[in-house]
Every structure is written in structure tokens, then in C-alpha cells.
mmCIF file of C-alpha atoms in Angstrom:
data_model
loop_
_atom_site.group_PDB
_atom_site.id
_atom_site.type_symbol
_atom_site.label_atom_id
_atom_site.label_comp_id
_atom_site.label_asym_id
_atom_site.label_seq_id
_atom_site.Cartn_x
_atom_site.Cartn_y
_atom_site.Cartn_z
ATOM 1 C CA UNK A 22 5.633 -72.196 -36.256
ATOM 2 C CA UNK A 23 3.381 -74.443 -34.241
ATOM 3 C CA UNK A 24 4.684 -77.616 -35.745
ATOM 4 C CA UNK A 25 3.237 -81.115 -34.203
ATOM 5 C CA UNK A 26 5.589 -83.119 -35.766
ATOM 6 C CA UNK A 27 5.415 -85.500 -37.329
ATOM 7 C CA UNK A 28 7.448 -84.551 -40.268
ATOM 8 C CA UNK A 29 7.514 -86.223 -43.781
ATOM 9 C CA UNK A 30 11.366 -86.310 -44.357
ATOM 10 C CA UNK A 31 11.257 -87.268 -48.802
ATOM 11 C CA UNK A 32 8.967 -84.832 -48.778
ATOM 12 C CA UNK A 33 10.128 -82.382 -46.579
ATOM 13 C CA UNK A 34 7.041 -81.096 -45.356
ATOM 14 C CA UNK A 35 5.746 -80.454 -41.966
ATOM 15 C CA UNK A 36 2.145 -81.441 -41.044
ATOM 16 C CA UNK A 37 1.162 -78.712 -38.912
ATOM 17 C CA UNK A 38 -1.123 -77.753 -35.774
ATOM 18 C CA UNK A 39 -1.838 -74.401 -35.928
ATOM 19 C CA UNK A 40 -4.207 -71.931 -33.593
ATOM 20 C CA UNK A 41 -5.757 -70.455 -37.099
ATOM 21 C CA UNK A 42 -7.220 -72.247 -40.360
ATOM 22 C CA UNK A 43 -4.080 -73.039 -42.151
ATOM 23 C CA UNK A 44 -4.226 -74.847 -45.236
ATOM 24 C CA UNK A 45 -3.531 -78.813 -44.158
ATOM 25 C CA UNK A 46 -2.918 -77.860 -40.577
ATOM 26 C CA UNK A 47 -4.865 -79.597 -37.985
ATOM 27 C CA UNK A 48 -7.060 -76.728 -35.717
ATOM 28 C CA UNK A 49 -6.127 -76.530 -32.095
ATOM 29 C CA UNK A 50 -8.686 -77.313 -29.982
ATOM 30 C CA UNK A 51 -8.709 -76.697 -26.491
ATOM 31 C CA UNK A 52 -11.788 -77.017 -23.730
ATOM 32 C CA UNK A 53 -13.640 -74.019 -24.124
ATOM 33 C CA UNK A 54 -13.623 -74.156 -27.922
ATOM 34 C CA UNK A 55 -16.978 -73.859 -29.465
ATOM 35 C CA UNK A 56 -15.975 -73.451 -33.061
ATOM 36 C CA UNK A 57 -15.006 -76.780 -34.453
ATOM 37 C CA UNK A 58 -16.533 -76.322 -37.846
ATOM 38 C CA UNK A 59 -13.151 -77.491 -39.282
ATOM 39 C CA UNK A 60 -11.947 -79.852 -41.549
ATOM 40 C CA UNK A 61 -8.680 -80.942 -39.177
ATOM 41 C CA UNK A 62 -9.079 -80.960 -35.654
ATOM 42 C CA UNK A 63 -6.519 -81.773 -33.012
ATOM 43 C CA UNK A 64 -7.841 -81.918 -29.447
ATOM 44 C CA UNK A 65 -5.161 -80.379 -27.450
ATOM 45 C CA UNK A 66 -6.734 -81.217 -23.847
ATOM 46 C CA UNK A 67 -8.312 -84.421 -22.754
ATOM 47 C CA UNK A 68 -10.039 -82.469 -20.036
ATOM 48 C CA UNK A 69 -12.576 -81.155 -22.331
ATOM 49 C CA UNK A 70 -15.793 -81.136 -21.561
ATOM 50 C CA UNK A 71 -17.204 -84.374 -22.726
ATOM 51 C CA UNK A 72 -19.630 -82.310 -25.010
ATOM 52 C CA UNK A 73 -16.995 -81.425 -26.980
ATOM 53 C CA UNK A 74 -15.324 -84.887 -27.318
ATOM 54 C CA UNK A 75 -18.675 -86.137 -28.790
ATOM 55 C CA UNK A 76 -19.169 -83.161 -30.770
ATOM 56 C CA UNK A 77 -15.948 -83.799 -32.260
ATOM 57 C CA UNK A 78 -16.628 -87.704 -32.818
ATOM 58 C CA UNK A 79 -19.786 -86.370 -34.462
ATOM 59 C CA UNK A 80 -17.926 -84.401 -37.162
ATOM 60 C CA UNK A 81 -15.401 -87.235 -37.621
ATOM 61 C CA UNK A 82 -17.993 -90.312 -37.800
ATOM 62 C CA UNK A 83 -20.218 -88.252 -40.416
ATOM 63 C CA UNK A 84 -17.039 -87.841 -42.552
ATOM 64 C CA UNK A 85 -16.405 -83.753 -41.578
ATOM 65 C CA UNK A 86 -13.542 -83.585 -39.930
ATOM 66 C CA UNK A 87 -10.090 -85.952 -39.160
ATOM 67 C CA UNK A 88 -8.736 -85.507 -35.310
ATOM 68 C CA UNK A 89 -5.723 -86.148 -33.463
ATOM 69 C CA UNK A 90 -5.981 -85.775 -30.073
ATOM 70 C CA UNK A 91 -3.733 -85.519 -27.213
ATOM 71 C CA UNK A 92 -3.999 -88.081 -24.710
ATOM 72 C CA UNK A 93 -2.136 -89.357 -21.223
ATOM 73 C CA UNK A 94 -0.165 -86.993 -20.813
ATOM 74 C CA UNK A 95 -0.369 -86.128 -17.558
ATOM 75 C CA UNK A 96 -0.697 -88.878 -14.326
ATOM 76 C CA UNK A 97 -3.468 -86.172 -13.034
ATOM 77 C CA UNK A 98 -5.199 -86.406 -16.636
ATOM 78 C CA UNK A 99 -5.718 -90.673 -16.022
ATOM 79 C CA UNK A 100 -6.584 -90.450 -12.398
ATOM 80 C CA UNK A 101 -9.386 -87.744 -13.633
ATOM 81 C CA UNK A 102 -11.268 -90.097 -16.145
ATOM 82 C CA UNK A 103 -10.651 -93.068 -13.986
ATOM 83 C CA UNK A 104 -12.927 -91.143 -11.141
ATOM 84 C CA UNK A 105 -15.116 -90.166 -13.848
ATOM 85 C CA UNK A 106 -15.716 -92.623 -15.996
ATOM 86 C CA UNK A 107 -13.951 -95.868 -15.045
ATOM 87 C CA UNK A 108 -12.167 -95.611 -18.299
ATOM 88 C CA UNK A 109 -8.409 -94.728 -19.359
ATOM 89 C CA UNK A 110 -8.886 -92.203 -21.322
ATOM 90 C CA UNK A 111 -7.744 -94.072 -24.140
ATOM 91 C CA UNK A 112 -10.642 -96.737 -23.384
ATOM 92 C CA UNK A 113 -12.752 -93.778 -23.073
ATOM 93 C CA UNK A 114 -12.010 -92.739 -26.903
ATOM 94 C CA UNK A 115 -12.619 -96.327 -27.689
ATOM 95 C CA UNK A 116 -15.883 -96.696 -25.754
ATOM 96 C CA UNK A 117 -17.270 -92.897 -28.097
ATOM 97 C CA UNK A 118 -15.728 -95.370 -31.453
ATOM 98 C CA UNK A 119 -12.962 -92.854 -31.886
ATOM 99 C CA UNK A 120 -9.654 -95.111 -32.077
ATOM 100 C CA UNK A 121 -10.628 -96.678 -35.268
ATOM 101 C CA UNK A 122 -11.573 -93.246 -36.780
ATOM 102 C CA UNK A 123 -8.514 -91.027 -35.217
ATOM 103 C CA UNK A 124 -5.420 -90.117 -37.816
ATOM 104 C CA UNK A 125 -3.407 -90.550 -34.252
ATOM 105 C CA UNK A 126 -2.995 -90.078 -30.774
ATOM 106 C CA UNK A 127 -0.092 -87.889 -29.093
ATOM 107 C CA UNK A 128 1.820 -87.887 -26.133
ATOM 108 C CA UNK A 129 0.838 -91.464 -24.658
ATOM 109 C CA UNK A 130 3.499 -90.577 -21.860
ATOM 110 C CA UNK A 131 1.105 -92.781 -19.229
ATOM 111 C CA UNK A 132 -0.504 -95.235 -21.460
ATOM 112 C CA UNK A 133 -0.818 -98.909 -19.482
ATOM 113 C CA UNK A 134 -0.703 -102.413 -21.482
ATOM 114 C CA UNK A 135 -4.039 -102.145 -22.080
ATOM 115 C CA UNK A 136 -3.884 -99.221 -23.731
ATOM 116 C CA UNK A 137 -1.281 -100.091 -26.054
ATOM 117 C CA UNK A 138 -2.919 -103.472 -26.952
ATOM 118 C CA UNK A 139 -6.650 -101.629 -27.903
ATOM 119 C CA UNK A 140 -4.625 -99.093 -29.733
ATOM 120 C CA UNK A 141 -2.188 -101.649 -32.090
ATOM 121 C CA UNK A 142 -5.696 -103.729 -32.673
ATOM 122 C CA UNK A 143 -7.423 -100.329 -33.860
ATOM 123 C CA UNK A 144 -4.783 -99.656 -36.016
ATOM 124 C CA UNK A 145 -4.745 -96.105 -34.027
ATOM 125 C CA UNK A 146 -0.867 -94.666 -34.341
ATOM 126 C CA UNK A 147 0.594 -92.823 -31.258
ATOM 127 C CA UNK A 148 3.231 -89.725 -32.311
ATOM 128 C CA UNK A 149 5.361 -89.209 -28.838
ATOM 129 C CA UNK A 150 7.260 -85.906 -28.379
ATOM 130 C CA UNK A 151 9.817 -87.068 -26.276
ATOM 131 C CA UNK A 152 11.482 -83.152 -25.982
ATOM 132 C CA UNK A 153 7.810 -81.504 -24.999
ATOM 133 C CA UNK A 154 6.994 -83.781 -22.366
ATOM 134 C CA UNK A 155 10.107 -84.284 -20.743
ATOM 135 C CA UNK A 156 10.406 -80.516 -20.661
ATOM 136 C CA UNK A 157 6.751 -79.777 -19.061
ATOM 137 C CA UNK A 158 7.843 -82.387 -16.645
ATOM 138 C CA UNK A 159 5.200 -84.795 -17.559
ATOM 139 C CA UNK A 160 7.913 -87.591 -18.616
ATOM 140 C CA UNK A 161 8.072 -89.615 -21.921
ATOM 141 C CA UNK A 162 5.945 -93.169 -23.207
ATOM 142 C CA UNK A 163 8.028 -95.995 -22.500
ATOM 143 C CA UNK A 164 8.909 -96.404 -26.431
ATOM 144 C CA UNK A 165 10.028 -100.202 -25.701
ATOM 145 C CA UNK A 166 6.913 -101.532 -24.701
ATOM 146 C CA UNK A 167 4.973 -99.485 -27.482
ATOM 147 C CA UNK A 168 6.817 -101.355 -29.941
ATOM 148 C CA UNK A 169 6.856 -104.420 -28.237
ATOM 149 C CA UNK A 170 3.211 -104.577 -28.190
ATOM 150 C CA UNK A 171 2.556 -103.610 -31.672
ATOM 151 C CA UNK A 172 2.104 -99.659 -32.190
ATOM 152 C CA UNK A 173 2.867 -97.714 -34.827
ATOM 153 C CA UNK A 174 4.351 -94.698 -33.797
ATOM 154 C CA UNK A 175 5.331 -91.446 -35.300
ATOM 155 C CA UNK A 176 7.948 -88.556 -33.375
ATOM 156 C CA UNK A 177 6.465 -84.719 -32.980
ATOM 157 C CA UNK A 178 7.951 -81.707 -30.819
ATOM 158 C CA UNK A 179 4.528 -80.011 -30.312
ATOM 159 C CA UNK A 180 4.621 -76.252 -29.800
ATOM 160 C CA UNK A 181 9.038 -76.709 -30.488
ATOM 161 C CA UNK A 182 9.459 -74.979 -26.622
ATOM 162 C CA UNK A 183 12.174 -77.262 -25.870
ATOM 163 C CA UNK A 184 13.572 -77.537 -29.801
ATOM 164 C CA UNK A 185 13.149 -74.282 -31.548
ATOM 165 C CA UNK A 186 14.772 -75.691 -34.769
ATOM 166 C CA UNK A 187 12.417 -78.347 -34.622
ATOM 167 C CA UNK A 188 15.359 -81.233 -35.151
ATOM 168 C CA UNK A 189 14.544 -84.672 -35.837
ATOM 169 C CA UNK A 190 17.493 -85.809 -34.822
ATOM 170 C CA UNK A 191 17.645 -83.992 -31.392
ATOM 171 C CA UNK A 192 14.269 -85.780 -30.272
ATOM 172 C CA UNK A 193 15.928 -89.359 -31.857
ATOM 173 C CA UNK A 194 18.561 -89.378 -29.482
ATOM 174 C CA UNK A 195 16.132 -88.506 -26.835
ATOM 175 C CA UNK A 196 14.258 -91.829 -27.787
ATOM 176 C CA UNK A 197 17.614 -93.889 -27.640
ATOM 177 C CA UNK A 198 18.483 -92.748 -24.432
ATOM 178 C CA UNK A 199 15.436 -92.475 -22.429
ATOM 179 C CA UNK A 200 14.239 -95.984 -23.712
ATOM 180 C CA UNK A 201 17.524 -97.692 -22.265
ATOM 181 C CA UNK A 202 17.073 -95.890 -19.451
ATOM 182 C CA UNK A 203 13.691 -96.903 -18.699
ATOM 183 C CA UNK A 204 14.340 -100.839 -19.631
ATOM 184 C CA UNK A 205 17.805 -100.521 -18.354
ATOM 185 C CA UNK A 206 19.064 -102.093 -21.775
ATOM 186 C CA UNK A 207 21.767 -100.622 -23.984
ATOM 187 C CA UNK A 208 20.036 -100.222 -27.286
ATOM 188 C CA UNK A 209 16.467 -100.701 -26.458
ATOM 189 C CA UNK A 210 14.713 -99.631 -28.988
ATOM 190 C CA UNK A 211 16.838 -100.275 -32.542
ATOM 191 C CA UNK A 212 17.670 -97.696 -34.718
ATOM 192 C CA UNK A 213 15.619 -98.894 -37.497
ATOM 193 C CA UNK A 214 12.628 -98.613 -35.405
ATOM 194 C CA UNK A 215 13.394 -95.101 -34.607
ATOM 195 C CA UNK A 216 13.993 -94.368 -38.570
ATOM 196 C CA UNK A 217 10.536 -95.838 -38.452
ATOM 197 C CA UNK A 218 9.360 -93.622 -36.438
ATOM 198 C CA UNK A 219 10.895 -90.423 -37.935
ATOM 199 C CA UNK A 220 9.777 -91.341 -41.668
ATOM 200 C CA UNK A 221 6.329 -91.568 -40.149
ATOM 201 C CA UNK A 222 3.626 -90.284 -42.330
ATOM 202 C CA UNK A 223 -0.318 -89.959 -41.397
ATOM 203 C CA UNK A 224 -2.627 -91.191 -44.018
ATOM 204 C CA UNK A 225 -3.551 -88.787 -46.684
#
């Protein structure tokens, strides 16, 4: 199963990315993609070709398709749309009008203050998968600040590499303790912020 999850626990249903046209799962999308004549799309690399970004903001602005896409991840990822376009590429997405328009963001592990604050004003929810990014070695969103600066954010485990049973739980204790780590506080981030986070739901 190639669960990006954000789960809905009182429902008990996965929302799904999946590498085939599954019924309510969002199509993977990678760079050299030229199908995207679906209804869900999640952008899986940043490093697309900007053609396909703004082929894909096409779709969504004429009311075709919803997108999540994967942003930040990667320190190499930032410093590439800094030298090309000046932009994060989180101001990038807001420069093409996508923020307001995307169901969510994912990953976020190198999103500055800026970032966060153009995000929480869009309304544009970030799901972090603190198990997938720690264990590519790309590192994990500092969760404080998110919060602290006004995002709503949901919990996923991407492709489930690093947690085969997909468990919520596992990746909740990897908020806890990463977050104190990172703002060396005991108890950084609440626990009813990360049953926030876990009862996360996209819009329908």
C-alpha cells in the first residue's frame, strides 16, 4: 500500500497516493510525467520541470484536478529554486497562485519563517512524515515553530519504508521527541496538538 498518510482515525480510512488511478487516491506524479489527466494529483518532486508545475496549476485553477505536492524536503531542493528563481519553493507555489488552491503540502522538513507565515495566511495545511524523512536522511520540520506560527498540520508516512504497519502512533512519538530535541524543551509540542495532528482530515 502506498499510503500518504494522513489517516482519518473515526473513519478509519486511509487517503491514499497511489502510482495507478485508484478510486480517491491522489496520482503520483513525478518529473517526467506527461499524463496528468487526473482528478487527484500529488506532485511527488519539486524538481519538475516548471511546465509541469503550471500544467498542473492549470488543471487545479480550472476546477480539474486537487494537488498535494511535496515540497522542502531536501536542503539541495531550496538551494535549486533559490538559483533559479529567487523564490523558496514554497513562495514559488505562491507566486503560480497554488497555496490557496492546494488540499496540502508535505514534507516541509526545510521550510523558513517565511514560509510558514504565507502558508498559515493561505490557509494551505502542511502533513509532515516525520518516519520518511528522517529515514532518507533528509531530517524532519521543526513541528514547534509550525505551530507556533499558525499551521495546520496533518501526520503521513509516505511510501511506509520506515513503518510498514503504517502506525500512527509510531510517527507520534517521533513528533514528541524530535520537537524537544530540536527546541531543547521537554514537551514541546503538547499532546493535544499532536492528537490534532493525527485526527487530521483534508477537505472533502
Amino acid at each position: 500500500m502506498n499510503a500518504l498518510t494522513y489517516t482519518r482515525p473515526k473513519k478509519g480510512e486511509y487517503i491514499l497516493v497511489s502510482d495507478t488511478d485508484a478510486d480517491n487516491a491522489y496520482k503520483r506524479v513525478c518529473k517526467d510525467d506527461l499524463n496528468i489527466d487526473f482528478e487527484r494529483l500529488y506532485l511527488a518532486d519539486m524538481s519538475a520541470d516548471e511546465t509541469v508545475t503550471e500544467r498542473i496549476a492549470d488543471r487545479v485553477f480550472e476546477g480539474k484536478s486537487r494537488v498535494m505536492i511535496s515540497v522542502s524536503r531536501t536542503l539541495e531542493e531550496v538551494g535549486t529554486f533559490d538559483k533559479k528563481y529567487g523564490l523558496s519553493p514554497v513562495m514559488y507555489l505562491h507566486k503560480l497562485g497554488l497555496l490557496e488552491h492546494a488540499d496540502a503540502l508535505v514534507g516541509g522538513v526545510w521550510l523558513d519563517k517565511d514560509d510558514m507565515d504565507i502558508m498559515a495566511q493561505c490557509g494551505c495545511p502542511l502533513i509532515i512524515t516525520p518516519s520518511y524523512d528522517m529515514g532518507t536522511g533528509n531530517g524532519i520540520p521543526e513541528v514547534a515553530t509550525c505551530l507556533r506560527r499558525g499551521l495546520t498540520l496533518g501526520v503521513g508516512t509516505e511510501d511506509c519504508f520506515f513503518n510498514p504497519s503504517c502506525d500512527m502512533n509510531f510517527e507520534a512519538k517521533l513528533i514528541a521527541l524530535t520537537a524537544s530535541a530540536i527546541m531543547r524543551e521537554s514537551g514541546a509540542v503538547a499532546k493535544r496538538d499532536i492528537k490534532k495532528m493525527l485526527d487530521f482530515c483534508l477537505k472533502s
